[in-house]
XYZ file of C-alpha atoms in Angstrom:
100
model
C 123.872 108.021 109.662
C 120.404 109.290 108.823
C 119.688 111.881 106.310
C 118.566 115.318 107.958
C 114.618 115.322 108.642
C 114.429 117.967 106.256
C 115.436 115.941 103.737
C 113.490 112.780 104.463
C 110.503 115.046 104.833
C 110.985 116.565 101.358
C 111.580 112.603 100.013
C 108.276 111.572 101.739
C 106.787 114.109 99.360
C 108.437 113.669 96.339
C 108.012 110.144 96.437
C 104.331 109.904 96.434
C 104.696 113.267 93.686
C 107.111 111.353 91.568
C 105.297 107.608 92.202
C 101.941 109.251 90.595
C 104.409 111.163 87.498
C 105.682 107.943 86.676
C 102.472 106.289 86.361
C 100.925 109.266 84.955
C 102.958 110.105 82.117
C 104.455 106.172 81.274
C 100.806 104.539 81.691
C 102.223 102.052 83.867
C 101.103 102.121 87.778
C 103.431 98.993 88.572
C 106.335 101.686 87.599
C 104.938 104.430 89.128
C 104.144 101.950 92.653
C 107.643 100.828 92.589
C 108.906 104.889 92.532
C 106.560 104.780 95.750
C 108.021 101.810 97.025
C 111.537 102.710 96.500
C 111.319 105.717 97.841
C 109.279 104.763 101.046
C 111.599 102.318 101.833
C 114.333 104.774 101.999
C 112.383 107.074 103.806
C 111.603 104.392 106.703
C 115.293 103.530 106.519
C 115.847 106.948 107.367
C 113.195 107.598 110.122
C 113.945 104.102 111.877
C 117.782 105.561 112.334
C 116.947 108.881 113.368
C 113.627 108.476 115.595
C 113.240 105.330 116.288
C 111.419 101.733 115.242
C 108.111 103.317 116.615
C 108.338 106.537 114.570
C 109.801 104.931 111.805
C 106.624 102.457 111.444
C 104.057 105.394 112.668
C 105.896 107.673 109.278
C 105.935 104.645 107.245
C 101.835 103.743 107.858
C 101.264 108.082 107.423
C 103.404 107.298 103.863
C 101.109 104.483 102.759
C 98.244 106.246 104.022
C 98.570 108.922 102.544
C 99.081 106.680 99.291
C 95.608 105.367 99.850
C 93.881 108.488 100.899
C 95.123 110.228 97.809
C 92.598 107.995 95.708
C 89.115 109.052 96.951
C 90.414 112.448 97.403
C 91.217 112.462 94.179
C 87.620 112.039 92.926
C 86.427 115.009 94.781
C 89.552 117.322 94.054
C 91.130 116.097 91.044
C 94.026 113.602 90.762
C 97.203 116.419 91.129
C 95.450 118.442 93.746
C 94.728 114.878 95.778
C 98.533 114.039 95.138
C 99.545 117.778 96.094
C 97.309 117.499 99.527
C 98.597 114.330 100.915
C 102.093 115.046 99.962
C 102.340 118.066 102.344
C 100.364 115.789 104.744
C 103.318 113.314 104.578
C 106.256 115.855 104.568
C 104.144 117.944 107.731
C 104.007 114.725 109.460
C 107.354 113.537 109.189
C 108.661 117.177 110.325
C 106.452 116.510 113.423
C 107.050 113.074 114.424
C 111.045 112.918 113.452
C 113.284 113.439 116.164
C 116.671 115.818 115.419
């Protein structure tokens, strides 16, 4: 059974949040991509099971784009503000694309 979208939604977010944290404060972005990684592939887990292969894959590219996009954002708004922006991206999203 899939978690609520709610949840996944908030997970999205706190995933790319907590990936960046972990890098951030332990100087190591392997740690801090794995965070990302782990948590993305729960989130996928969770989308594929509640909406679908198709909206699982479209959630899971908006998750790693928003990964990427984060990075040239970041040198016009500042790293947190970048990390802030396409984490709501990624939790709006998934709210909009999940089914239930």
């Amino acid at each position: 059974m899939a978690l609520p979208k709610t949840a996944v939604s908030a997970l999205a977010a706190g995933g790319l949040v907590g990936g960046f944290a972990v890098a951030q404060q332990t100087g190591n972005r392997p740690l801090g991509g794995a965070v990302l990684a782990a948590v993305g592939a729960v989130c996928t887990t969770n989308w594929v099971r509640g909406s679908g292969p198709a909206r699982g894959a479209a959630l899971l590219a908006t998750y790693l784009g928003a990964f990427g996009a984060s990075h040239p954002l970041a040198k016009k708004i500042g790293a947190w503000p970048s990390v802030g922006a396409v984490a709501a991206g990624t939790a709006l999203a998934s709210q909009l694309i999940s089914k239930g």
